[in-house]
């Protein structure tokens, strides 16, 4: 079983760091539906990582 996401343990700068890499993408529009995970290279780059969980972490980090 995978570990649950612990919001208190997330890096508060994660959202800004990822937004900077994605040219300022506004994550407040993300519904964490998972549609973007079909072609996500994240899962290919990081073995045993779930792109949905990564996006959920970014969405949960306080703004």
JSON list of C-alpha atoms in Angstrom, two decimals:
[
{"chain": "A", "resi": 1, "resn": "UNK", "atom": "CA", "xyz": [0.00, 0.00, 0.00]},
{"chain": "A", "resi": 2, "resn": "UNK", "atom": "CA", "xyz": [1.28, 3.45, -0.86]},
{"chain": "A", "resi": 3, "resn": "UNK", "atom": "CA", "xyz": [1.74, 6.14, 1.72]},
{"chain": "A", "resi": 4, "resn": "UNK", "atom": "CA", "xyz": [-0.95, 8.84, 1.91]},
{"chain": "A", "resi": 5, "resn": "UNK", "atom": "CA", "xyz": [-0.03, 12.42, 1.07]},
{"chain": "A", "resi": 6, "resn": "UNK", "atom": "CA", "xyz": [0.70, 14.38, 4.23]},
{"chain": "A", "resi": 7, "resn": "UNK", "atom": "CA", "xyz": [-0.01, 18.04, 3.46]},
{"chain": "A", "resi": 8, "resn": "UNK", "atom": "CA", "xyz": [2.00, 19.26, 6.45]},
{"chain": "A", "resi": 9, "resn": "UNK", "atom": "CA", "xyz": [5.09, 17.53, 5.01]},
{"chain": "A", "resi": 10, "resn": "UNK", "atom": "CA", "xyz": [4.86, 19.13, 1.55]},
{"chain": "A", "resi": 11, "resn": "UNK", "atom": "CA", "xyz": [7.35, 21.77, 0.46]},
{"chain": "A", "resi": 12, "resn": "UNK", "atom": "CA", "xyz": [5.43, 25.09, 0.32]},
{"chain": "A", "resi": 13, "resn": "UNK", "atom": "CA", "xyz": [7.53, 26.26, -2.64]},
{"chain": "A", "resi": 14, "resn": "UNK", "atom": "CA", "xyz": [6.64, 23.23, -4.78]},
{"chain": "A", "resi": 15, "resn": "UNK", "atom": "CA", "xyz": [3.79, 24.95, -6.62]},
{"chain": "A", "resi": 16, "resn": "UNK", "atom": "CA", "xyz": [5.91, 27.97, -7.59]},
{"chain": "A", "resi": 17, "resn": "UNK", "atom": "CA", "xyz": [8.82, 25.77, -8.65]},
{"chain": "A", "resi": 18, "resn": "UNK", "atom": "CA", "xyz": [6.64, 23.65, -10.92]},
{"chain": "A", "resi": 19, "resn": "UNK", "atom": "CA", "xyz": [4.75, 26.70, -12.25]},
{"chain": "A", "resi": 20, "resn": "UNK", "atom": "CA", "xyz": [8.12, 28.25, -13.15]},
{"chain": "A", "resi": 21, "resn": "UNK", "atom": "CA", "xyz": [9.06, 25.16, -15.12]},
{"chain": "A", "resi": 22, "resn": "UNK", "atom": "CA", "xyz": [5.69, 25.23, -16.90]},
{"chain": "A", "resi": 23, "resn": "UNK", "atom": "CA", "xyz": [5.81, 28.93, -17.80]},
{"chain": "A", "resi": 24, "resn": "UNK", "atom": "CA", "xyz": [3.53, 30.05, -14.97]},
{"chain": "A", "resi": 25, "resn": "UNK", "atom": "CA", "xyz": [0.76, 27.47, -15.33]},
{"chain": "A", "resi": 26, "resn": "UNK", "atom": "CA", "xyz": [-2.15, 28.31, -13.02]},
{"chain": "A", "resi": 27, "resn": "UNK", "atom": "CA", "xyz": [-2.78, 25.20, -10.91]},
{"chain": "A", "resi": 28, "resn": "UNK", "atom": "CA", "xyz": [-5.95, 26.69, -9.44]},
{"chain": "A", "resi": 29, "resn": "UNK", "atom": "CA", "xyz": [-7.62, 25.59, -12.71]},
{"chain": "A", "resi": 30, "resn": "UNK", "atom": "CA", "xyz": [-6.54, 21.96, -12.17]},
{"chain": "A", "resi": 31, "resn": "UNK", "atom": "CA", "xyz": [-9.33, 19.59, -11.18]},
{"chain": "A", "resi": 32, "resn": "UNK", "atom": "CA", "xyz": [-6.86, 16.71, -10.53]},
{"chain": "A", "resi": 33, "resn": "UNK", "atom": "CA", "xyz": [-8.96, 14.62, -12.92]},
{"chain": "A", "resi": 34, "resn": "UNK", "atom": "CA", "xyz": [-5.94, 12.70, -14.22]},
{"chain": "A", "resi": 35, "resn": "UNK", "atom": "CA", "xyz": [-6.57, 13.35, -17.93]},
{"chain": "A", "resi": 36, "resn": "UNK", "atom": "CA", "xyz": [-3.05, 14.73, -18.31]},
{"chain": "A", "resi": 37, "resn": "UNK", "atom": "CA", "xyz": [-1.43, 11.55, -16.97]},
{"chain": "A", "resi": 38, "resn": "UNK", "atom": "CA", "xyz": [-1.98, 9.51, -20.17]},
{"chain": "A", "resi": 39, "resn": "UNK", "atom": "CA", "xyz": [0.96, 11.15, -21.92]},
{"chain": "A", "resi": 40, "resn": "UNK", "atom": "CA", "xyz": [2.91, 12.19, -18.84]},
{"chain": "A", "resi": 41, "resn": "UNK", "atom": "CA", "xyz": [6.67, 11.68, -19.07]},
{"chain": "A", "resi": 42, "resn": "UNK", "atom": "CA", "xyz": [6.91, 11.96, -15.26]},
{"chain": "A", "resi": 43, "resn": "UNK", "atom": "CA", "xyz": [5.98, 8.31, -14.86]},
{"chain": "A", "resi": 44, "resn": "UNK", "atom": "CA", "xyz": [8.71, 7.33, -17.34]},
{"chain": "A", "resi": 45, "resn": "UNK", "atom": "CA", "xyz": [11.34, 9.47, -15.61]},
{"chain": "A", "resi": 46, "resn": "UNK", "atom": "CA", "xyz": [10.58, 8.38, -12.05]},
{"chain": "A", "resi": 47, "resn": "UNK", "atom": "CA", "xyz": [10.05, 4.67, -11.59]},
{"chain": "A", "resi": 48, "resn": "UNK", "atom": "CA", "xyz": [7.15, 3.66, -9.34]},
{"chain": "A", "resi": 49, "resn": "UNK", "atom": "CA", "xyz": [5.78, 7.20, -9.22]},
{"chain": "A", "resi": 50, "resn": "UNK", "atom": "CA", "xyz": [2.16, 8.07, -9.86]},
{"chain": "A", "resi": 51, "resn": "UNK", "atom": "CA", "xyz": [1.63, 11.26, -11.91]},
{"chain": "A", "resi": 52, "resn": "UNK", "atom": "CA", "xyz": [-1.79, 11.72, -10.31]},
{"chain": "A", "resi": 53, "resn": "UNK", "atom": "CA", "xyz": [-0.23, 11.79, -6.87]},
{"chain": "A", "resi": 54, "resn": "UNK", "atom": "CA", "xyz": [2.38, 14.30, -8.04]},
{"chain": "A", "resi": 55, "resn": "UNK", "atom": "CA", "xyz": [-0.30, 16.63, -9.44]},
{"chain": "A", "resi": 56, "resn": "UNK", "atom": "CA", "xyz": [-2.36, 16.20, -6.28]},
{"chain": "A", "resi": 57, "resn": "UNK", "atom": "CA", "xyz": [0.66, 17.27, -4.20]},
{"chain": "A", "resi": 58, "resn": "UNK", "atom": "CA", "xyz": [1.11, 20.38, -6.33]},
{"chain": "A", "resi": 59, "resn": "UNK", "atom": "CA", "xyz": [-2.61, 21.17, -6.02]},
{"chain": "A", "resi": 60, "resn": "UNK", "atom": "CA", "xyz": [-2.59, 20.69, -2.23]},
{"chain": "A", "resi": 61, "resn": "UNK", "atom": "CA", "xyz": [0.36, 22.95, -1.51]},
{"chain": "A", "resi": 62, "resn": "UNK", "atom": "CA", "xyz": [-0.93, 26.18, -0.01]},
{"chain": "A", "resi": 63, "resn": "UNK", "atom": "CA", "xyz": [-0.85, 29.19, -2.31]}
]
